[in-house]
XYZ file of C-alpha atoms in Angstrom:
772
model
C -6.351 53.698 -40.932
C -9.675 54.315 -39.224
C -9.699 54.922 -35.521
C -12.488 54.293 -33.050
C -13.532 57.935 -33.380
C -13.913 57.567 -37.165
C -16.410 54.651 -36.833
C -20.086 55.526 -37.254
C -22.069 55.725 -34.026
C -23.942 52.627 -32.858
C -27.678 52.988 -33.262
C -29.523 53.383 -29.978
C -31.543 50.234 -30.484
C -28.339 48.160 -30.553
C -26.856 49.675 -27.434
C -26.651 47.460 -24.314
C -27.123 49.134 -20.983
C -24.125 49.160 -18.634
C -26.229 47.384 -15.994
C -26.934 44.509 -18.393
C -23.250 44.238 -19.256
C -22.406 44.225 -15.548
C -24.907 41.455 -14.826
C -23.564 39.493 -17.807
C -20.012 39.763 -16.517
C -21.105 38.799 -13.005
C -23.024 35.763 -14.232
C -20.145 34.700 -16.474
C -17.777 34.933 -13.528
C -20.247 33.110 -11.287
C -20.573 30.287 -13.790
C -16.792 30.017 -14.052
C -16.428 29.969 -10.271
C -19.182 27.378 -10.004
C -17.504 25.179 -12.594
C -14.146 25.403 -10.877
C -15.809 24.727 -7.515
C -17.410 21.582 -8.902
C -14.080 20.351 -10.237
C -12.401 21.086 -6.901
C -15.229 19.348 -4.993
C -14.992 16.250 -7.171
C -11.223 16.237 -6.726
C -11.501 16.433 -2.947
C -14.141 13.697 -2.908
C -11.710 11.541 -4.843
C -8.901 12.412 -2.400
C -11.128 11.706 0.613
C -12.167 8.298 -0.711
C -8.542 7.520 -1.538
C -7.523 8.517 1.988
C -10.061 6.044 3.401
C -8.933 3.266 1.052
C -5.139 3.657 1.325
C -4.721 1.857 4.720
C -6.109 -1.327 3.180
C -2.935 -1.759 1.152
C -0.408 -1.193 3.921
C 1.503 -3.950 5.667
C 1.934 -4.380 9.398
C 3.845 -1.624 11.196
C 6.108 -3.126 13.891
C 8.290 -1.174 16.297
C 10.417 -2.029 19.336
C 8.542 -1.450 22.583
C 10.433 -2.903 25.548
C 12.802 -5.652 26.694
C 12.272 -7.506 29.967
C 14.710 -9.949 31.561
C 13.172 -13.269 32.606
C 14.594 -15.433 35.434
C 17.100 -18.022 34.296
C 15.341 -21.281 33.508
C 15.191 -23.844 30.753
C 12.168 -22.205 29.078
C 10.668 -24.127 26.189
C 7.660 -21.914 25.434
C 5.584 -19.049 26.737
C 2.214 -17.319 26.432
C 0.481 -14.173 27.626
C -2.935 -12.815 28.570
C -4.904 -10.570 26.217
C -4.043 -7.471 28.299
C -0.312 -8.309 28.025
C 0.277 -7.940 31.765
C 0.964 -11.440 33.105
C 2.886 -13.729 30.748
C 3.532 -17.354 31.661
C 6.556 -19.512 30.891
C 6.958 -23.265 30.547
C 10.132 -25.045 31.554
C 11.534 -28.353 30.379
C 10.909 -29.965 33.780
C 7.162 -29.204 33.754
C 7.155 -25.982 35.741
C 4.797 -23.083 34.949
C 5.559 -19.637 36.354
C 4.096 -16.202 35.780
C 5.644 -12.754 35.631
C 3.565 -9.734 36.669
C 4.737 -6.973 34.345
C 2.581 -4.436 36.197
C 3.832 -5.309 39.712
C 4.456 -1.747 40.812
C 3.397 -2.524 44.377
C 5.899 -5.395 44.704
C 3.228 -7.960 45.546
C 5.453 -10.734 44.307
C 9.062 -11.424 45.168
C 11.803 -11.941 42.625
C 10.758 -9.191 40.190
C 7.093 -10.193 39.993
C 7.652 -13.909 39.418
C 5.041 -16.155 41.032
C 3.315 -19.542 40.668
C -0.327 -20.425 41.127
C -0.159 -24.157 40.519
C 1.793 -26.932 42.093
C 4.247 -28.491 39.670
C 3.811 -31.951 38.211
C 4.236 -34.857 40.657
C 7.787 -35.529 41.814
C 7.898 -38.894 40.062
C 6.624 -37.338 36.813
C 9.700 -36.998 34.630
C 8.797 -34.824 31.645
C 9.687 -36.397 28.302
C 7.991 -33.838 26.042
C 5.945 -30.643 26.260
C 3.239 -29.581 23.845
C 1.967 -25.994 24.054
C -1.315 -25.086 22.377
C -0.948 -21.310 22.250
C -4.388 -20.691 20.752
C -6.141 -22.158 23.801
C -3.435 -21.557 26.476
C -3.238 -25.279 27.044
C -0.124 -27.242 28.047
C 0.328 -30.993 27.673
C 3.157 -32.629 29.585
C 4.017 -36.240 28.792
C 6.307 -38.363 30.965
C 8.947 -40.999 30.464
C 6.663 -43.660 31.942
C 3.579 -43.152 29.729
C 1.621 -40.614 31.726
C 0.106 -37.438 30.297
C -1.201 -34.405 32.162
C -3.088 -31.492 30.624
C -3.058 -28.053 32.227
C -5.420 -25.246 31.195
C -4.271 -21.672 31.904
C -6.954 -19.036 32.413
C -6.973 -15.324 33.218
C -9.613 -13.411 35.149
C -9.697 -9.593 35.188
C -10.722 -7.912 38.436
C -11.801 -4.294 38.470
C -11.985 -3.911 42.222
C -14.420 -1.406 43.684
C -12.805 1.820 44.742
C -9.656 1.225 42.726
C -8.590 2.601 39.394
C -6.495 -0.388 38.488
C -7.240 -3.615 36.697
C -5.904 -6.783 38.347
C -5.256 -9.869 36.235
C -5.477 -13.100 38.196
C -4.176 -16.242 36.463
C -5.240 -19.759 37.330
C -4.189 -23.210 36.221
C -6.640 -26.095 35.952
C -5.102 -29.566 35.912
C -6.972 -32.424 34.310
C -6.617 -35.956 35.713
C -3.403 -37.710 34.786
C -3.946 -40.149 31.940
C -1.925 -43.378 31.625
C -1.615 -43.497 27.855
C -0.567 -46.720 26.143
C 1.868 -49.153 27.699
C 3.038 -48.219 31.217
C 6.727 -47.575 31.625
C 7.406 -46.273 28.113
C 7.875 -42.586 27.246
C 5.199 -40.631 25.436
C 6.032 -37.754 23.092
C 4.125 -35.370 20.838
C 0.983 -35.660 22.962
C -2.033 -33.735 21.635
C -5.399 -32.980 23.193
C -8.738 -31.465 22.109
C -12.141 -30.845 23.648
C -15.069 -31.484 21.335
C -18.759 -31.030 21.953
C -19.274 -34.731 22.640
C -15.919 -36.102 23.694
C -12.418 -35.127 24.708
C -9.620 -36.839 22.855
C -5.964 -37.305 23.732
C -3.272 -39.000 21.664
C 0.472 -39.477 21.771
C 3.419 -41.291 20.240
C 4.966 -43.970 22.421
C 8.203 -45.785 21.727
C 7.928 -49.446 22.791
C 10.983 -51.649 22.324
C 12.270 -49.473 19.497
C 8.917 -49.255 17.710
C 6.891 -46.025 17.656
C 3.179 -46.503 18.299
C 0.230 -44.110 18.368
C -2.220 -44.417 21.254
C -5.622 -42.803 21.587
C -7.710 -42.237 24.709
C -11.109 -40.651 25.208
C -12.092 -38.633 28.262
C -15.724 -38.652 29.307
C -17.682 -36.566 31.752
C -21.133 -37.397 33.017
C -23.576 -34.486 33.127
C -26.619 -34.502 35.392
C -29.169 -32.006 36.641
C -26.713 -31.137 39.387
C -23.914 -30.236 36.974
C -20.921 -31.938 35.395
C -19.364 -34.935 37.066
C -15.754 -35.929 37.305
C -13.662 -36.384 34.206
C -12.727 -40.017 33.634
C -10.654 -41.903 31.101
C -12.815 -43.805 28.637
C -11.705 -46.064 25.809
C -8.042 -46.500 24.894
C -6.938 -47.560 21.432
C -3.590 -48.722 20.067
C -3.307 -47.694 16.397
C -0.170 -49.739 15.716
C -1.926 -51.819 13.042
C -2.995 -48.688 11.153
C 0.469 -47.134 10.918
C 2.221 -47.293 7.567
C 5.542 -45.846 8.678
C 7.249 -44.405 11.715
C 5.055 -41.563 13.051
C 6.637 -38.144 13.430
C 3.857 -35.690 14.360
C 0.225 -35.747 15.529
C -2.597 -33.223 15.324
C -6.163 -33.308 16.647
C -8.668 -30.665 15.459
C -10.591 -28.724 18.070
C -13.723 -30.724 17.213
C -12.004 -33.846 18.645
C -13.382 -36.011 15.845
C -10.236 -36.664 13.846
C -6.536 -37.419 14.020
C -3.777 -36.433 11.621
C -0.609 -38.560 11.675
C 2.513 -37.378 9.899
C 5.147 -40.018 9.049
C 8.899 -39.915 8.688
C 8.604 -40.746 4.977
C 6.711 -37.509 4.321
C 3.219 -38.976 4.054
C 0.181 -38.048 6.134
C -2.850 -40.077 7.214
C -6.145 -38.460 8.127
C -8.432 -40.527 10.378
C -11.970 -40.045 11.585
C -12.226 -40.852 15.286
C -15.460 -41.841 17.006
C -16.583 -41.071 20.537
C -15.737 -44.647 21.528
C -12.147 -44.383 20.312
C -12.779 -46.207 17.027
C -11.040 -44.852 13.951
C -11.377 -44.948 10.176
C -8.756 -43.978 7.616
C -10.177 -41.292 5.340
C -7.206 -40.084 3.371
C -3.507 -40.508 2.703
C -1.541 -37.711 1.063
C 1.958 -36.309 0.684
C 2.038 -32.562 1.395
C 5.557 -31.821 0.184
C 6.729 -32.616 -3.324
C 7.806 -36.224 -3.597
C 11.127 -37.227 -5.126
C 13.006 -34.141 -3.924
C 15.663 -33.769 -1.277
C 13.131 -32.071 0.937
C 10.087 -34.186 0.197
C 9.533 -34.852 3.894
C 8.336 -32.358 6.456
C 9.760 -31.629 9.883
C 6.785 -29.837 11.426
C 3.047 -29.461 10.930
C 0.758 -26.943 12.656
C -2.865 -25.817 12.592
C -3.864 -22.198 12.027
C -6.918 -20.669 13.680
C -10.006 -22.794 13.080
C -8.108 -26.086 12.646
C -9.198 -26.309 9.004
C -5.756 -25.738 7.509
C -2.451 -27.447 8.266
C 0.904 -25.853 7.507
C 3.745 -28.229 6.659
C 7.399 -27.135 7.026
C 10.566 -28.879 5.845
C 14.218 -28.392 6.767
C 14.895 -26.288 3.667
C 12.511 -23.572 4.837
C 9.743 -24.455 2.388
C 6.217 -24.525 3.709
C 2.822 -25.234 2.200
C -0.792 -25.265 3.372
C -3.404 -27.989 2.984
C -6.980 -27.264 3.939
C -10.120 -29.301 4.458
C -12.599 -28.992 1.599
C -15.882 -30.677 0.797
C -15.454 -32.940 -2.221
C -18.218 -34.678 -4.140
C -16.691 -37.275 -6.448
C -17.558 -40.726 -7.707
C -15.132 -42.262 -5.208
C -16.434 -40.478 -2.088
C -18.330 -37.524 -0.765
C -17.022 -35.663 2.251
C -14.319 -33.427 3.660
C -10.739 -34.128 2.660
C -7.451 -32.253 2.760
C -6.401 -30.676 -0.526
C -3.337 -28.568 -1.441
C -4.119 -24.923 -0.879
C -1.175 -22.514 -0.635
C 2.562 -22.320 -1.343
C 4.498 -19.658 0.559
C 7.799 -17.943 -0.082
C 10.457 -20.087 1.629
C 12.161 -19.148 4.874
C 15.950 -18.785 4.912
C 16.247 -22.043 6.871
C 14.280 -24.588 8.879
C 11.475 -23.179 11.004
C 12.406 -22.766 14.672
C 9.267 -21.198 16.079
C 5.599 -20.977 15.121
C 2.644 -19.039 16.533
C -0.854 -18.674 15.111
C -3.035 -15.643 15.754
C -6.246 -15.908 17.756
C -7.915 -13.085 15.819
C -7.362 -13.992 12.181
C -5.545 -16.334 9.818
C -2.098 -14.831 10.308
C 0.824 -16.749 11.790
C 4.352 -15.916 12.926
C 7.395 -18.005 11.983
C 11.024 -17.711 13.036
C 14.078 -19.196 11.370
C 17.397 -18.272 12.941
C 17.182 -14.519 13.453
C 14.580 -14.112 10.705
C 10.956 -13.466 11.723
C 7.987 -13.324 9.374
C 4.292 -12.579 9.818
C 2.209 -14.183 7.055
C -1.468 -14.383 6.151
C -2.634 -17.873 5.333
C -5.596 -16.805 3.165
C -3.602 -14.858 0.576
C -0.019 -16.052 1.383
C 0.880 -12.365 1.763
C 3.802 -11.403 4.000
C 2.461 -8.792 6.394
C 5.879 -8.135 7.969
C 9.360 -9.655 7.949
C 12.669 -8.670 9.482
C 16.082 -10.024 10.317
C 16.262 -9.438 14.071
C 19.360 -8.408 15.963
C 18.911 -11.454 18.211
C 18.032 -15.122 17.756
C 14.630 -15.948 19.259
C 13.757 -19.213 20.961
C 10.083 -18.633 20.339
C 7.831 -15.972 18.822
C 4.274 -15.150 19.805
C 1.422 -13.078 18.387
C -0.388 -11.283 21.190
C -4.010 -12.386 21.753
C -5.334 -9.015 20.592
C -3.096 -8.946 17.538
C -1.433 -5.726 18.613
C 2.084 -6.899 19.443
C 4.741 -9.483 18.629
C 6.679 -11.055 21.481
C 9.994 -12.910 21.257
C 11.983 -14.843 23.843
C 15.673 -14.675 22.970
C 18.474 -17.062 23.850
C 19.347 -14.975 26.902
C 15.843 -15.329 28.384
C 14.896 -11.756 27.561
C 11.277 -11.086 26.612
C 11.324 -8.627 23.720
C 8.024 -6.928 22.967
C 7.340 -5.203 19.654
C 4.229 -3.101 19.216
C 2.281 -3.817 16.051
C -0.369 -1.997 14.061
C -2.015 -4.154 11.425
C -5.660 -3.179 11.306
C -6.447 -4.798 7.977
C -4.511 -8.062 7.606
C -7.038 -9.639 5.247
C -6.950 -6.678 2.842
C -4.681 -6.255 -0.164
C -4.581 -6.548 -3.928
C -4.693 -10.337 -3.761
C -7.704 -10.390 -1.451
C -9.644 -7.949 -3.623
C -8.722 -8.863 -7.180
C -7.175 -12.360 -7.321
C -8.636 -15.848 -7.226
C -8.190 -17.435 -3.797
C -8.678 -20.941 -2.515
C -10.650 -20.611 0.696
C -11.055 -23.143 3.458
C -13.836 -25.626 2.856
C -13.870 -25.158 -0.923
C -11.874 -26.787 -3.686
C -10.359 -24.568 -6.351
C -9.578 -20.890 -6.499
C -12.566 -18.588 -6.713
C -13.721 -14.995 -6.405
C -16.208 -14.532 -3.591
C -17.762 -11.979 -1.270
C -18.796 -12.984 2.247
C -18.013 -10.348 4.804
C -19.446 -11.781 8.021
C -18.481 -14.722 10.222
C -16.756 -15.672 13.441
C -13.165 -15.147 14.488
C -11.957 -18.302 12.728
C -13.882 -17.483 9.542
C -12.078 -16.431 6.382
C -13.490 -13.139 5.195
C -14.064 -13.126 1.468
C -13.837 -9.604 0.098
C -13.277 -10.002 -3.620
C -14.342 -7.057 -5.755
C -14.670 -9.176 -8.894
C -18.197 -10.565 -8.191
C -19.387 -7.046 -7.412
C -17.849 -5.640 -10.590
C -19.406 -8.452 -12.634
C -22.751 -7.873 -10.935
C -22.557 -4.151 -11.666
C -21.810 -4.756 -15.337
C -24.491 -7.437 -15.542
C -27.238 -5.224 -14.166
C -26.137 -2.320 -16.342
C -25.986 -4.409 -19.522
C -29.497 -5.837 -19.067
C -30.918 -2.418 -18.206
C -29.314 -0.805 -21.252
C -30.327 -3.753 -23.443
C -33.961 -2.980 -22.698
C -33.756 0.815 -22.328
C -31.656 1.810 -25.345
C -33.874 0.461 -28.182
C -37.063 1.730 -26.560
C -35.673 5.169 -25.692
C -33.897 5.817 -28.996
C -36.735 4.642 -31.231
C -39.233 6.615 -29.159
C -37.072 9.742 -29.314
C -36.655 9.356 -33.074
C -40.387 8.955 -33.633
C -41.437 11.770 -31.298
C -38.927 14.245 -32.733
C -39.468 13.439 -36.423
C -42.977 12.041 -36.887
C -45.285 12.833 -33.968
C -47.660 15.783 -34.186
C -46.375 18.835 -32.276
C -49.571 18.997 -30.228
C -49.021 15.441 -28.962
C -45.310 16.011 -28.508
C -46.122 18.724 -25.976
C -47.828 16.030 -23.896
C -45.489 13.074 -24.451
C -42.185 14.800 -23.737
C -43.162 16.338 -20.370
C -44.693 13.017 -19.376
C -41.420 11.229 -20.041
C -39.528 13.889 -18.095
C -41.877 13.387 -15.139
C -41.170 9.646 -15.310
C -37.483 10.427 -14.726
C -38.385 11.920 -11.350
C -39.973 8.728 -10.015
C -38.103 7.574 -6.859
C -36.032 4.500 -7.538
C -37.224 2.950 -4.265
C -40.763 2.889 -5.703
C -39.528 1.183 -8.855
C -37.513 -1.287 -6.780
C -40.482 -2.094 -4.571
C -42.690 -2.531 -7.612
C -40.121 -4.802 -9.274
C -39.413 -6.912 -6.191
C -42.970 -7.403 -4.976
C -45.014 -7.559 -8.181
C -42.891 -7.802 -11.304
C -40.462 -10.535 -10.188
C -43.148 -13.127 -9.276
C -45.034 -12.286 -12.459
C -42.029 -12.756 -14.743
C -40.605 -15.810 -12.965
C -43.907 -17.676 -13.324
C -44.528 -16.700 -16.957
C -41.221 -16.360 -18.784
C -42.492 -17.771 -22.129
C -45.500 -15.442 -22.000
C -43.298 -12.418 -21.317
C -40.914 -13.298 -24.130
C -43.688 -13.961 -26.660
C -45.406 -10.703 -25.695
C -42.229 -8.690 -26.281
C -41.496 -10.459 -29.571
C -45.139 -10.121 -30.613
C -45.147 -6.402 -29.830
C -42.004 -5.809 -31.878
C -42.936 -8.071 -34.802
C -46.498 -6.780 -34.794
C -45.372 -3.156 -34.915
C -42.950 -3.851 -37.772
C -45.501 -5.914 -39.683
C -48.316 -3.393 -39.323
C -45.917 -0.585 -40.281
C -44.830 -2.464 -43.382
C -48.422 -3.131 -44.392
C -49.315 0.498 -43.793
C -46.461 1.690 -45.992
C -47.709 -0.489 -48.864
C -51.294 0.678 -48.712
C -52.462 2.909 -51.549
C -52.006 6.590 -50.923
C -55.748 7.224 -50.990
C -56.108 5.189 -47.811
C -53.045 6.525 -46.003
C -54.055 10.144 -46.438
C -57.162 9.421 -44.398
C -54.985 9.371 -41.261
C -53.591 12.823 -40.357
C -49.819 13.149 -40.458
C -48.277 12.388 -37.092
C -51.085 10.089 -35.950
C -49.941 6.977 -37.782
C -48.971 5.422 -34.460
C -52.665 4.984 -33.662
C -52.959 2.586 -36.630
C -50.021 0.541 -35.402
C -50.610 0.687 -31.649
C -53.869 -1.206 -31.315
C -53.005 -4.173 -33.592
C -49.507 -4.445 -32.063
C -50.929 -4.543 -28.546
C -53.428 -7.150 -29.661
C -50.611 -9.311 -31.025
C -48.688 -8.847 -27.752
C -51.783 -9.959 -25.794
C -52.101 -13.012 -28.014
C -48.421 -13.786 -27.364
C -49.063 -13.641 -23.614
C -51.988 -16.037 -23.894
C -50.095 -18.355 -26.227
C -47.111 -18.457 -23.831
C -48.826 -20.925 -21.501
C -49.560 -23.212 -24.441
C -45.913 -23.078 -25.531
C -44.753 -23.776 -21.964
C -46.994 -26.860 -21.695
C -45.840 -28.026 -25.119
C -42.082 -27.408 -25.195
C -41.036 -27.339 -21.532
C -42.531 -30.480 -20.005
C -40.863 -31.639 -16.792
C -41.761 -34.299 -14.258
C -43.040 -32.872 -10.967
C -42.380 -35.280 -8.114
C -44.967 -33.591 -5.910
C -47.744 -33.910 -8.480
C -46.296 -37.192 -9.825
C -46.902 -36.154 -13.415
C -45.415 -34.063 -16.232
C -46.107 -30.359 -16.053
C -45.182 -27.448 -18.265
C -42.542 -25.498 -16.356
C -39.953 -23.297 -18.015
C -38.350 -22.762 -14.612
C -37.774 -26.503 -14.052
C -36.681 -26.958 -17.678
C -34.010 -24.246 -17.534
C -32.575 -25.826 -14.374
C -32.802 -29.516 -15.318
C -32.103 -29.404 -19.059
C -29.980 -26.310 -19.664
C -28.261 -26.458 -16.281
C -28.781 -22.786 -15.448
C -29.839 -21.533 -12.054
C -33.171 -19.761 -11.781
C -34.021 -17.188 -9.121
C -37.247 -15.249 -8.709
C -35.426 -11.931 -8.420
C -33.121 -11.994 -11.392
C -31.405 -9.882 -14.009
C -34.439 -9.951 -16.296
C -36.523 -8.235 -13.614
C -33.735 -5.713 -13.043
C -33.576 -5.053 -16.783
C -37.255 -4.095 -16.909
C -37.250 -2.089 -13.668
C -33.996 -0.239 -14.216
C -34.762 0.163 -17.892
C -37.916 1.999 -16.838
C -35.707 4.342 -14.783
C -33.149 4.900 -17.539
C -35.516 5.267 -20.522
C -36.711 8.809 -19.619
C -33.130 10.088 -19.323
C -31.985 8.688 -22.666
C -35.236 9.666 -24.349
C -35.190 13.290 -23.168
C -31.613 14.059 -24.148
C -31.818 12.134 -27.434
C -35.077 13.850 -28.397
C -33.545 17.258 -27.743
C -30.535 16.391 -29.906
C -32.712 15.127 -32.739
C -35.073 18.109 -32.580
C -32.153 20.556 -32.696
C -30.965 19.343 -36.086
C -31.504 22.311 -38.482
C -34.743 22.147 -40.471
C -32.782 22.992 -43.592
C -31.253 19.515 -43.472
C -34.670 17.878 -43.436
C -36.026 20.173 -46.131
C -33.077 19.550 -48.397
C -33.342 15.787 -47.996
C -37.078 15.757 -48.656
C -36.621 18.060 -51.637
C -34.186 15.594 -53.161
C -36.805 12.850 -53.013
C -35.963 11.065 -49.763
C -38.798 9.770 -47.606
C -39.332 10.986 -44.060
C -37.944 7.710 -42.749
C -34.855 7.912 -44.962
C -34.323 11.500 -43.866
C -34.595 10.559 -40.189
C -32.190 7.630 -40.441
C -29.600 8.942 -42.900
C -29.593 12.672 -42.206
C -31.013 13.543 -38.810
C -29.675 10.605 -36.810
C -25.996 10.963 -37.845
C -26.112 14.716 -37.312
C -27.421 14.252 -33.765
C -24.989 11.381 -33.033
C -22.906 13.378 -30.540
C -25.947 14.282 -28.448
C -27.349 10.758 -28.639
C -24.030 9.342 -27.518
C -24.078 11.726 -24.548
C -27.566 10.496 -23.708
C -26.386 6.899 -23.762
C -23.434 7.674 -21.497
C -25.599 9.548 -19.009
C -28.053 6.647 -19.022
C -25.182 4.226 -18.540
C -23.948 6.249 -15.577
C -27.450 6.251 -14.110
C -27.665 2.485 -14.456
C -24.199 1.684 -13.135
C -24.763 3.723 -9.978
C -28.341 2.621 -9.264
C -28.816 1.342 -5.725
C -32.369 0.840 -4.506
C -33.648 -1.047 -7.537
C -30.641 -3.342 -7.263
C -31.159 -3.865 -3.537
C -34.871 -4.670 -3.793
C -35.110 -6.520 -7.118
C -32.001 -8.716 -7.319
C -31.864 -10.711 -4.095
C -28.253 -9.499 -3.700
C -26.861 -12.954 -4.354
C -23.156 -13.016 -5.178
C -23.039 -14.674 -8.609
C -20.497 -14.325 -11.373
C -22.335 -15.090 -14.581
C -24.512 -13.259 -17.075
C -27.398 -15.709 -16.772
C -30.557 -13.556 -17.096
C -32.390 -15.768 -14.603
C -30.038 -15.236 -11.667
C -29.544 -12.192 -9.506
C -26.413 -10.244 -8.761
C -24.837 -7.921 -6.235
C -23.563 -4.597 -7.506
C -21.007 -2.257 -6.011
C -23.617 0.337 -5.079
C -26.054 -2.216 -3.631
C -23.230 -3.789 -1.654
C -22.509 -0.449 0.009
C -26.169 -0.052 0.953
C -26.504 -3.600 2.285
C -23.255 -3.805 4.239
C -22.898 -0.287 5.634
C -25.005 -1.015 8.720
C -22.658 -3.868 9.683
C -19.413 -1.986 9.095
C -17.426 -0.868 12.112
C -16.055 2.614 11.628
C -12.537 2.505 10.163
C -12.663 -1.297 10.196
C -11.736 -3.478 7.235
C -15.306 -3.783 5.952
C -15.866 -0.042 6.410
C -12.844 0.828 4.294
C -13.648 -1.920 1.791
C -17.000 -0.246 1.166
C -15.081 2.939 0.437
C -13.082 0.857 -2.035
C -16.387 -0.065 -3.712
C -17.180 3.636 -3.939
C -13.689 4.322 -5.266
C -14.150 1.741 -8.030
C -17.511 3.255 -8.964
C -15.878 6.660 -9.060
C -13.077 5.387 -11.292
C -15.537 3.578 -13.585
C -17.730 6.612 -14.110
C -14.777 9.007 -14.431
C -13.052 6.781 -17.000
C -16.280 6.177 -18.874
C -17.158 9.857 -18.974
C -13.665 10.756 -20.170
C -13.811 8.225 -23.002
C -17.353 9.322 -23.812
C -16.338 12.967 -24.030
C -13.501 12.119 -26.402
C -15.837 10.100 -28.618
C -18.508 12.795 -28.438
C -16.067 15.424 -29.641
C -15.008 13.109 -32.460
C -18.628 12.503 -33.482
C -19.376 16.198 -33.236
C -16.476 16.999 -35.512
C -17.379 14.289 -37.988
C -21.068 15.164 -38.251
C -20.939 18.891 -37.550
C -23.560 20.844 -39.413
C -21.595 24.007 -40.190
C -17.995 24.169 -41.328
């Protein structure tokens, strides 16, 4: 056996210097470290994005904070200021008292209890109390038909020279209203202040019959300010009742009245400023024909667009106002919206949030915090006490309960993202004001607005933009790469390939500006011309190529090899120009529509596609995006594909040509399959470039949230959504983290796509490998 010493010496010309070997080892190690560093960086980016997204899918975190004893009284309800320092309590006899929880200086006797308003008149015997927690408004109704409304307000005082905030409550009493027939008790009184009128209503029992009475309150306004509030028109709705009324609701716009009956039906009336009324709708919210087909309670959630109906079995459902356009009528009507998981028993307490669409319910010792929009349960617990009433704090940072022993139990709460969750992001939802369940994105609005944060329209928009870009880019890039690598003269290839590579460096904001300001108006006003030009260019090139291939050889040899494109280019462009000119003729011939402004028929593809086909048409649409983003993607696909095709061994081409195949047959049947792995990589890289494109999407699409693949409408993509919304996102807020969710989805898409692409590339490489 030969040893190393027995081997012949290595010739000097084959020896590698130790320094070169050292540099080689160093560079190999550096490349390995760089690769590992990239993998680690990508992993930590993924972890960071996941860390930002994770809080969106957590429920509310509730913990015990403190328990405060409240003076013994027959308390029927309570409320609190937004700083949670001075709660108020309502008693059955019409008294309102406050408790200063921060009374360290003992300003008030009896453990901080004080009153700032004289109680109801001595002869005012309270028959019923209605507490509107959302507006801190109390409505007392008497046994003799009188109603008084009290508005509770809080004023913070940051006195000069002190380091302490002082909360000063006040109670404003409206004039007493004699509602209905004097001498008969009024119950379930409701009140609302609209922009034009104030409306008050109540149920009055007269000689064993329950009636509903309405009254308007008016206030004259002059240059010197608002005048006194006076009772306007009064209306008895006895003739409009279809059964014994159980509950009443008035929306905060004071233009309607909802009457719930004992038989489980509900009437919805429109109410005018003069007290007149019109029946708009009758419906049954709970399932008819069941043991619990009637409801025992109905309540508004924030915004007064949705009513929750509860029955004695613990079932509850939501009906919301929606705009309906039918043959019977056009307008806003209540429609069934949500069905919630039932409570363990009849509802005892209800409180709606002032910050969002959540609400708190209690049934026995069970408490539950639910979100109306998605029906999700944010928090639920069987308490170790039985609450009289539950309350969501005004700032949505605590839950408060008053137990049977008149103890105020405060629970701190952290629920920073109540609207978020799998349902909100990926499920169809029926939103207020709209019939049917939909996917939608609409992130802004007021406090009583339902945020719509569905990812589905953004995912569809991303796929739509990518598909149209690839539809235009792939044929052009691949055919160009095939021709340049297999047919073009080397001297011209040295010019064409660098030019295409320079095109890849063009800033996408320039392409987006070009597409939005010039290309979109051009295409939208000349769709038939654009289509005929593209078809003419393709058909012309194929036709001229076919004619060229059938010319006698003595003519074809006159054109040097690799310059055949010059023979095809000019006639094909001429045919494309003719298609552009002929497009207007086709539009005036095939797409005639009546223009009401001109009062005559005009050729308009845009009007035809809307009126005849029923598609929407927008100036900045997917067709524009396809051209603009295709222009950005073509250089990437072309460059990588051309390299793959050029790297196919020349022996393959020579062997094919030697066996009698034409250059075209060799390119299609030999070269193209051999380079399939590289071409597939080019397509995947181009796809990744298109799916993550931002500026072209922002500037050329209009960013409309649509969910179709209509080429004449725009879209909003995940990347464009991040760019558009980021300036409005509060740090660590729901929208802020939702934008990270968009980034997370993009990351998952590209990672999954690249993984699948690598598997397929390896399979193609193995199948078409050149050397065994």
